[in-house]
Amino acid sequence: MEDRKLVYDYSREDLTPLFQEWNEPPYRVKQLWEGLYRHLWEDINDFTPFSIELRDRISQDFTFQAIHPVREIVSPDGETHKTLFYTRSGNPLETVLMHYKNRHTLCISSQSGCGMGCIFCATGQMGFKANLSCGEMIAQVLYYNRILAQDGQKLTNIVIMGMGEPLNNFDQTIKAIDFLNDPQGLNMGERRFTISTVGLVPQLNRFSEMNRQINLAISLHAADDDLRSKIIPINRKYPLSELMAACRKYSKVTHRRITFEWALIRDFNDDPGQAQKLVNLLKGLIAHVNLIPLNPTVLFPGKPPRSERITQFQQYLIKNHIPCTIRLRRGIDIQAGCGQLATKNLSEQNKLC
Ligand code: SAH
Ligand code: SF4
């Protein structure tokens, strides 16, 4: 494996002493960051403001190649674009770009695979391979910004909802957001980011205490412990009472709305009883519910409900003053829908891609 450091793992503060050691003035660090994040340069030879000596010096210690694309799939309507990458250590990850009317939203991975084992999720079915570093997360964003730049566009939103559980890779995830948020980085406002979590209570409390403007989404999917534990093993460790207490704390500290995600599974969590329990759980919270009709995965036999059932569930919540939307089914045909991201082998095994 490549033993040079990945340049996107380093902040300006980290780089400054190194440049000092090389007798380079501090503004060179600023120029390096501008090159990486404003000009989206990906090769040391693009850095023409630098002398050849400095370019050599940098490339002795650092690499710019974090992840390499091995497969690209674009949905037939052109609205969804998925890339399978490998990290330098050979771990797979996937990234999905979704075009909406005025938005380009990128769904990035925080881990290769996931160790949480939610049974309805393709990434959970694949198991945990590795945490991604901050630089490996940033590289997914830069890759797509380079593609969009060809049409004079750029990413407007980033959701950390790809492979992996971001709160199990907390520090690297926050660091990646910090770099992208930095005015000398991509300068993307914190409100443009969303972290989606299965609900790891200690990390959620840590996140609340940081009082950031980053959006939070909680993958709830069931409103009582018996049902939730059947599909989400971590619910046994952090039951709903603890998870909801952490959500209330977040709400109290940040005054921000929380999105609750609910993958609707036919005859499992799509009945009025669950809708009613959900309303009770969310009492007093500024909440929004996102209903996602279950996307098919290889190892889970569940199905999405019929459309009347989905609308009924939604109407019940709306009647009870909980804003609720049905998530557009995006990218199902290219296995890029929620919970469908998995390695090539798992997808090919079922001839889904
Ligand atoms: N680990 C994080 C983020 C990645 S999963 C989390 O669990 O929140 C992104 C979202 O896809 C989560 O809301 C997850 O519950 C949902 N999801 C997983 N599998 C799904 C499936 N088969 N159909 C619909 N949504 C699914
Ligand atoms: Fe991991 Fe999220 Fe999938 Fe659960 S739903 S296995 S936490 S990626």
Short mmCIF file of C-alpha atoms and ligand atoms in Angstrom, two decimals:
data_model
loop_
_atom_site.label_atom_id
_atom_site.label_comp_id
_atom_site.label_asym_id
_atom_site.label_seq_id
_atom_site.Cartn_x
_atom_site.Cartn_y
_atom_site.Cartn_z
CA MET A 1 0.00 0.00 0.00
CA GLU A 2 0.95 3.62 -0.63
CA ASP A 3 2.69 4.90 2.50
CA ARG A 4 2.57 8.61 1.73
CA LYS A 5 0.12 10.71 3.72
CA LEU A 6 -3.16 11.71 2.18
CA VAL A 7 -3.14 15.47 1.68
CA TYR A 8 -6.91 15.82 2.40
CA ASP A 9 -6.36 14.44 5.90
CA TYR A 10 -4.39 17.56 6.89
CA SER A 11 -5.71 20.92 8.07
CA ARG A 12 -3.98 24.21 7.34
CA GLU A 13 -2.82 24.23 10.98
CA ASP A 14 -1.31 20.76 10.56
CA LEU A 15 0.56 21.80 7.42
CA THR A 16 1.93 25.12 8.64
CA PRO A 17 4.84 23.76 10.77
CA LEU A 18 5.81 21.41 7.98
CA PHE A 19 6.02 24.22 5.45
CA GLN A 20 7.96 26.24 8.01
CA GLU A 21 10.44 23.38 8.29
CA TRP A 22 10.84 23.53 4.52
CA ASN A 23 11.46 27.30 4.79
CA GLU A 24 8.29 28.07 2.89
CA PRO A 25 6.23 31.14 3.84
CA PRO A 26 2.81 30.52 5.47
CA TYR A 27 0.89 31.76 2.40
CA ARG A 28 2.03 28.64 0.55
CA VAL A 29 -0.26 26.57 2.80
CA LYS A 30 -3.13 28.86 1.83
CA GLN A 31 -2.22 28.40 -1.83
CA LEU A 32 -2.16 24.63 -1.40
CA TRP A 33 -5.66 24.65 0.12
CA GLU A 34 -6.93 26.98 -2.59
CA GLY A 35 -5.57 24.63 -5.21
CA LEU A 36 -7.17 21.59 -3.57
CA TYR A 37 -10.57 23.00 -2.69
CA ARG A 38 -11.21 26.03 -4.94
CA HIS A 39 -9.48 25.00 -8.15
CA LEU A 40 -10.11 21.29 -7.47
CA TRP A 41 -6.61 20.40 -8.64
CA GLU A 42 -5.81 16.74 -8.21
CA ASP A 43 -2.26 16.51 -9.46
CA ILE A 44 0.79 18.13 -7.91
CA ASN A 45 1.79 19.38 -11.35
CA ASP A 46 -1.36 21.52 -11.46
CA PHE A 47 0.20 23.61 -8.70
CA THR A 48 2.03 25.93 -11.05
CA PRO A 49 2.40 28.74 -8.47
CA PHE A 50 4.80 26.37 -6.66
CA SER A 51 8.42 25.85 -7.65
CA ILE A 52 9.37 22.45 -9.01
CA GLU A 53 11.39 21.88 -5.80
CA LEU A 54 8.37 22.51 -3.61
CA ARG A 55 6.18 20.28 -5.77
CA ASP A 56 8.77 17.50 -5.43
CA ARG A 57 8.99 18.08 -1.70
CA ILE A 58 5.21 17.85 -1.28
CA SER A 59 4.86 14.74 -3.41
CA GLN A 60 7.62 12.96 -1.51
CA ASP A 61 5.46 13.12 1.61
CA PHE A 62 1.90 13.42 0.33
CA THR A 63 -0.40 11.78 -2.16
CA PHE A 64 -3.51 13.36 -3.71
CA GLN A 65 -5.04 9.99 -4.70
CA ALA A 66 -7.39 8.96 -1.91
CA ILE A 67 -9.86 6.71 -3.68
CA HIS A 68 -10.06 5.40 -7.19
CA PRO A 69 -13.26 4.91 -9.17
CA VAL A 70 -13.80 1.41 -10.52
CA ARG A 71 -17.39 1.53 -11.73
CA GLU A 72 -19.81 4.29 -12.69
CA ILE A 73 -23.53 3.79 -13.14
CA VAL A 74 -25.99 6.46 -14.24
CA SER A 75 -29.74 5.82 -13.95
CA PRO A 76 -31.65 5.77 -17.24
CA ASP A 77 -33.26 9.16 -16.45
CA GLY A 78 -29.81 10.65 -15.80
CA GLU A 79 -30.91 11.94 -12.39
CA THR A 80 -28.84 9.59 -10.23
CA HIS A 81 -25.18 8.74 -10.61
CA LYS A 82 -23.37 6.16 -8.47
CA THR A 83 -19.65 5.47 -8.27
CA LEU A 84 -17.96 2.48 -6.69
CA PHE A 85 -14.52 3.43 -5.39
CA TYR A 86 -11.70 1.57 -3.73
CA THR A 87 -9.57 3.13 -1.04
CA ARG A 88 -5.78 2.82 -1.13
CA SER A 89 -6.09 -0.21 1.16
CA GLY A 90 -8.55 -1.85 -1.22
CA ASN A 91 -11.78 -1.26 0.70
CA PRO A 92 -14.90 -0.57 -1.36
CA LEU A 93 -17.22 2.40 -0.87
CA GLU A 94 -19.98 3.97 -2.86
CA THR A 95 -21.11 7.54 -3.44
CA VAL A 96 -24.35 8.68 -5.03
CA LEU A 97 -25.15 11.99 -6.69
CA MET A 98 -28.79 12.99 -6.99
CA HIS A 99 -29.90 15.88 -9.17
CA TYR A 100 -33.04 17.72 -8.14
CA LYS A 101 -34.52 20.89 -9.63
CA ASN A 102 -32.11 23.37 -8.08
CA ARG A 103 -29.98 21.04 -6.05
CA HIS A 104 -27.19 18.58 -6.46
CA THR A 105 -27.13 16.40 -3.38
CA LEU A 106 -24.26 14.01 -2.74
CA CYS A 107 -24.71 10.99 -0.50
CA ILE A 108 -21.27 10.06 0.83
CA SER A 109 -19.99 7.01 2.73
CA SER A 110 -18.39 7.32 6.14
CA GLN A 111 -17.24 3.69 6.35
CA SER A 112 -16.56 0.81 4.01
CA GLY A 113 -19.42 -1.51 4.96
CA CYS A 114 -21.09 -1.18 8.36
CA GLY A 115 -20.95 -3.16 11.58
CA MET A 116 -24.42 -2.28 12.85
CA GLY A 117 -26.10 -5.24 11.18
CA CYS A 118 -29.53 -3.72 10.45
CA ILE A 119 -31.10 -6.62 8.63
CA PHE A 120 -32.97 -4.66 5.93
CA CYS A 121 -29.88 -2.75 4.78
CA ALA A 122 -27.48 -3.98 2.09
CA THR A 123 -24.52 -2.27 3.78
CA GLY A 124 -25.40 -3.97 7.06
CA GLN A 125 -25.63 -7.28 5.24
CA MET A 126 -22.12 -6.72 3.92
CA GLY A 127 -20.54 -6.20 7.37
CA PHE A 128 -17.83 -3.80 8.50
CA LYS A 129 -14.63 -3.39 6.50
CA ALA A 130 -13.01 -0.12 7.59
CA ASN A 131 -13.51 3.42 8.78
CA LEU A 132 -12.92 6.04 6.11
CA SER A 133 -10.55 8.85 6.95
CA CYS A 134 -11.58 12.48 6.72
CA GLY A 135 -9.58 12.72 3.48
CA GLU A 136 -11.38 9.72 1.99
CA MET A 137 -14.72 11.37 2.72
CA ILE A 138 -13.53 14.69 1.27
CA ALA A 139 -12.24 12.95 -1.85
CA GLN A 140 -15.79 11.74 -2.64
CA VAL A 141 -16.99 15.35 -2.55
CA LEU A 142 -14.12 16.68 -4.67
CA TYR A 143 -14.60 13.92 -7.24
CA TYR A 144 -18.20 14.95 -7.85
CA ASN A 145 -17.48 18.67 -7.68
CA ARG A 146 -14.98 18.15 -10.50
CA ILE A 147 -17.66 16.44 -12.60
CA LEU A 148 -20.21 19.18 -11.87
CA ALA A 149 -17.66 21.94 -12.54
CA GLN A 150 -17.57 20.83 -16.17
CA ASP A 151 -21.11 22.29 -16.43
CA GLY A 152 -20.37 25.28 -14.22
CA GLN A 153 -22.23 23.65 -11.30
CA LYS A 154 -21.29 22.53 -7.80
CA LEU A 155 -22.70 20.42 -5.00
CA THR A 156 -25.35 22.15 -2.93
CA ASN A 157 -25.95 19.54 -0.20
CA ILE A 158 -24.08 16.67 1.35
CA VAL A 159 -25.79 13.86 3.22
CA ILE A 160 -23.71 11.38 5.18
CA MET A 161 -26.11 8.55 4.46
CA GLY A 162 -24.06 6.30 2.23
CA MET A 163 -22.25 3.25 3.51
CA GLY A 164 -21.54 3.16 7.20
CA GLU A 165 -22.58 4.61 10.52
CA PRO A 166 -21.04 8.10 10.73
CA LEU A 167 -21.28 8.32 14.52
CA ASN A 168 -19.11 5.20 14.73
CA ASN A 169 -16.48 7.25 12.92
CA PHE A 170 -17.33 10.45 14.71
CA ASP A 171 -14.07 12.43 14.74
CA GLN A 172 -13.19 11.83 11.09
CA THR A 173 -16.73 12.69 10.00
CA ILE A 174 -16.78 15.99 11.89
CA LYS A 175 -13.28 16.80 10.68
CA ALA A 176 -14.37 16.25 7.05
CA ILE A 177 -17.33 18.60 7.54
CA ASP A 178 -15.02 21.17 9.15
CA PHE A 179 -12.62 21.11 6.20
CA LEU A 180 -15.45 21.41 3.67
CA ASN A 181 -17.05 24.15 5.73
CA ASP A 182 -13.81 26.14 6.07
CA PRO A 183 -13.99 29.43 4.09
CA GLN A 184 -10.65 28.48 2.59
CA GLY A 185 -11.91 24.96 1.91
CA LEU A 186 -15.11 24.43 -0.07
CA ASN A 187 -16.87 27.06 2.05
CA MET A 188 -20.07 25.00 2.28
CA GLY A 189 -22.30 26.14 5.14
CA GLU A 190 -22.90 23.66 7.97
CA ARG A 191 -26.64 23.69 7.22
CA ARG A 192 -25.90 22.04 3.91
CA PHE A 193 -24.73 18.87 5.69
CA THR A 194 -26.85 16.11 7.17
CA ILE A 195 -25.59 13.32 9.39
CA SER A 196 -27.86 10.27 9.46
CA THR A 197 -27.46 7.87 12.37
CA VAL A 198 -29.01 4.65 13.59
CA GLY A 199 -28.92 6.26 17.04
CA LEU A 200 -25.70 5.78 19.01
CA VAL A 201 -26.61 7.54 22.23
CA PRO A 202 -23.20 8.55 23.70
CA GLN A 203 -22.05 10.01 20.37
CA LEU A 204 -25.40 11.73 19.88
CA ASN A 205 -24.97 13.43 23.24
CA ARG A 206 -21.49 14.51 22.25
CA PHE A 207 -22.88 15.87 19.00
CA SER A 208 -25.58 17.83 20.87
CA GLU A 209 -22.99 19.39 23.16
CA MET A 210 -21.09 20.67 20.11
CA ASN A 211 -24.21 22.71 19.22
CA ARG A 212 -23.51 22.74 15.51
CA GLN A 213 -25.72 23.79 12.61
CA ILE A 214 -25.33 20.41 10.91
CA ASN A 215 -28.68 18.68 10.22
CA LEU A 216 -29.45 15.48 12.08
CA ALA A 217 -31.47 12.53 10.82
CA ILE A 218 -32.33 9.57 13.05
CA SER A 219 -33.14 6.21 11.48
CA LEU A 220 -36.06 5.17 13.65
CA HIS A 221 -38.12 2.67 11.60
CA ALA A 222 -40.15 1.37 14.56
CA ALA A 223 -41.81 2.99 17.55
CA ASP A 224 -41.50 0.25 20.15
CA ASP A 225 -38.47 -1.65 21.35
CA ASP A 226 -39.70 -5.13 20.46
CA LEU A 227 -40.23 -4.22 16.83
CA ARG A 228 -37.15 -2.03 16.48
CA SER A 229 -34.83 -4.63 17.99
CA LYS A 230 -36.01 -7.15 15.39
CA ILE A 231 -34.46 -5.16 12.55
CA ILE A 232 -31.90 -2.92 14.31
CA PRO A 233 -29.68 -4.89 16.72
CA ILE A 234 -28.16 -1.77 18.34
CA ASN A 235 -31.63 -0.99 19.72
CA ARG A 236 -30.94 -3.61 22.40
CA LYS A 237 -28.02 -1.54 23.61
CA TYR A 238 -29.67 1.86 23.20
CA PRO A 239 -33.43 1.36 23.55
CA LEU A 240 -35.94 3.96 22.42
CA SER A 241 -36.23 5.58 25.86
CA GLU A 242 -32.50 6.44 25.76
CA LEU A 243 -32.51 7.38 22.10
CA MET A 244 -35.48 9.70 22.47
CA ALA A 245 -33.92 11.28 25.58
CA ALA A 246 -30.81 12.00 23.49
CA CYS A 247 -33.02 13.52 20.76
CA ARG A 248 -34.74 15.74 23.31
CA LYS A 249 -31.38 16.88 24.59
CA TYR A 250 -30.29 17.70 21.03
CA SER A 251 -33.48 19.64 20.49
CA LYS A 252 -33.10 21.53 23.76
CA VAL A 253 -29.49 22.51 23.12
CA THR A 254 -29.67 23.33 19.42
CA HIS A 255 -33.35 24.25 18.88
CA ARG A 256 -33.02 22.46 15.59
CA ARG A 257 -35.51 20.23 13.87
CA ILE A 258 -34.70 16.52 13.70
CA THR A 259 -35.61 14.35 10.73
CA PHE A 260 -36.79 10.86 11.60
CA GLU A 261 -36.43 8.27 8.90
CA TRP A 262 -38.88 5.46 8.62
CA ALA A 263 -38.39 2.71 6.04
CA LEU A 264 -41.93 1.45 5.54
CA ILE A 265 -42.02 -2.34 5.47
CA ARG A 266 -45.24 -4.09 4.48
CA ASP A 267 -47.12 -5.67 7.41
CA PHE A 268 -44.26 -4.85 9.75
CA ASN A 269 -44.26 -1.15 10.63
CA ASP A 270 -46.92 0.31 8.32
CA ASP A 271 -50.00 -0.04 10.55
CA PRO A 272 -52.00 2.67 12.34
CA GLY A 273 -50.78 1.30 15.70
CA GLN A 274 -47.15 2.13 14.82
CA ALA A 275 -48.19 5.51 13.43
CA GLN A 276 -49.90 6.29 16.71
CA LYS A 277 -46.91 5.17 18.79
CA LEU A 278 -44.68 7.30 16.58
CA VAL A 279 -46.83 10.37 17.21
CA ASN A 280 -46.52 9.74 20.95
CA LEU A 281 -42.75 9.31 20.75
CA LEU A 282 -42.30 12.59 18.90
CA LYS A 283 -44.50 14.69 21.21
CA GLY A 284 -42.84 17.98 22.06
CA LEU A 285 -40.05 17.63 19.51
CA ILE A 286 -39.59 19.75 16.41
CA ALA A 287 -39.62 16.81 14.06
CA HIS A 288 -40.05 15.90 10.45
CA VAL A 289 -40.68 12.34 9.32
CA ASN A 290 -39.32 10.97 6.09
CA LEU A 291 -41.09 7.85 4.91
CA ILE A 292 -39.00 5.62 2.65
CA PRO A 293 -40.90 2.73 1.08
CA LEU A 294 -38.50 -0.18 1.66
CA ASN A 295 -35.92 -0.60 -1.06
CA PRO A 296 -35.25 -4.21 -1.98
CA THR A 297 -32.01 -5.80 -0.78
CA VAL A 298 -30.55 -9.23 -1.33
CA LEU A 299 -30.89 -10.82 2.08
CA PHE A 300 -34.08 -9.28 3.46
CA PRO A 301 -37.41 -10.63 2.28
CA GLY A 302 -39.50 -7.57 3.35
CA LYS A 303 -41.49 -5.58 0.80
CA PRO A 304 -42.65 -1.97 0.62
CA PRO A 305 -46.34 -1.41 1.45
CA ARG A 306 -48.90 -0.66 -1.23
CA SER A 307 -49.27 3.01 -1.99
CA GLU A 308 -52.64 3.53 -0.16
CA ARG A 309 -51.05 2.17 2.99
CA ILE A 310 -48.10 4.59 2.64
CA THR A 311 -50.42 7.56 2.15
CA GLN A 312 -52.55 6.48 5.13
CA PHE A 313 -49.48 6.40 7.37
CA GLN A 314 -48.43 9.83 6.12
CA GLN A 315 -51.92 11.29 6.59
CA TYR A 316 -52.11 10.04 10.17
CA LEU A 317 -48.90 11.89 11.05
CA ILE A 318 -49.94 15.07 9.25
CA LYS A 319 -53.31 15.02 11.02
CA ASN A 320 -51.34 14.89 14.26
CA HIS A 321 -49.28 17.95 13.25
CA ILE A 322 -46.12 16.07 12.34
CA PRO A 323 -44.76 17.17 8.96
CA CYS A 324 -44.18 14.07 6.93
CA THR A 325 -42.94 13.48 3.42
CA ILE A 326 -42.55 10.37 1.32
CA ARG A 327 -39.01 10.18 0.03
CA LEU A 328 -38.80 10.03 -3.73
CA ARG A 329 -37.61 6.62 -4.78
CA ARG A 330 -34.33 7.53 -6.39
CA GLY A 331 -31.81 5.25 -7.98
CA ILE A 332 -33.58 1.97 -7.23
CA ASP A 333 -32.81 0.73 -10.73
CA ILE A 334 -29.08 1.20 -10.18
CA GLN A 335 -29.02 -0.07 -6.58
CA ALA A 336 -28.33 3.41 -5.29
CA GLY A 337 -31.44 3.82 -3.16
CA CYS A 338 -31.27 4.09 0.64
CA GLY A 339 -29.79 0.95 2.12
CA GLN A 340 -28.93 -0.55 -1.24
CA LEU A 341 -25.28 0.40 -1.30
CA ALA A 342 -23.09 -2.65 -1.14
CA THR A 343 -20.02 -4.10 -2.74
CA LYS A 344 -19.87 -5.24 -6.29
CA ASN A 345 -19.96 -8.90 -5.26
CA LEU A 346 -23.07 -8.64 -3.16
CA SER A 347 -24.89 -6.76 -5.93
CA GLU A 348 -23.67 -9.02 -8.69
CA GLN A 349 -24.51 -12.10 -6.74
CA ASN A 350 -28.12 -11.16 -7.32
CA LYS A 351 -27.62 -9.71 -10.76
CA LEU A 352 -29.04 -6.43 -9.56
CA CYS A 353 -26.57 -4.06 -11.16
N1 SAH B 1 -25.93 4.38 9.16
C1 SAH B 1 -26.70 5.54 8.98
C2 SAH B 1 -26.59 6.15 7.61
C3 SAH B 1 -26.56 5.22 6.45
S1 SAH B 1 -28.07 4.34 6.12
C4 SAH B 1 -28.14 5.29 9.35
O1 SAH B 1 -28.50 4.15 9.56
O2 SAH B 1 -28.87 6.27 9.47
C5 SAH B 1 -29.05 5.59 5.33
C6 SAH B 1 -30.55 5.42 5.49
O3 SAH B 1 -31.05 4.35 4.67
C7 SAH B 1 -30.98 5.08 6.90
O4 SAH B 1 -32.12 5.83 7.26
C8 SAH B 1 -31.33 3.63 6.78
O5 SAH B 1 -32.16 3.19 7.80
C9 SAH B 1 -31.97 3.61 5.42
N2 SAH B 1 -32.12 2.27 4.86
C10 SAH B 1 -31.28 1.22 5.03
N3 SAH B 1 -31.72 0.16 4.31
C11 SAH B 1 -32.86 0.55 3.69
C12 SAH B 1 -33.77 -0.10 2.79
N4 SAH B 1 -33.57 -1.34 2.39
N5 SAH B 1 -34.83 0.61 2.32
C13 SAH B 1 -35.01 1.89 2.71
N6 SAH B 1 -34.17 2.57 3.54
C14 SAH B 1 -33.12 1.89 4.02
FE1 SF4 B 2 -25.36 0.58 9.06
FE2 SF4 B 2 -27.20 2.48 8.67
FE3 SF4 B 2 -27.26 0.19 7.27
FE4 SF4 B 2 -27.86 0.14 9.86
S1 SF4 B 2 -29.01 1.21 8.25
S2 SF4 B 2 -26.51 -1.31 8.80
S3 SF4 B 2 -26.48 1.68 10.66
S4 SF4 B 2 -25.68 1.75 7.19
#
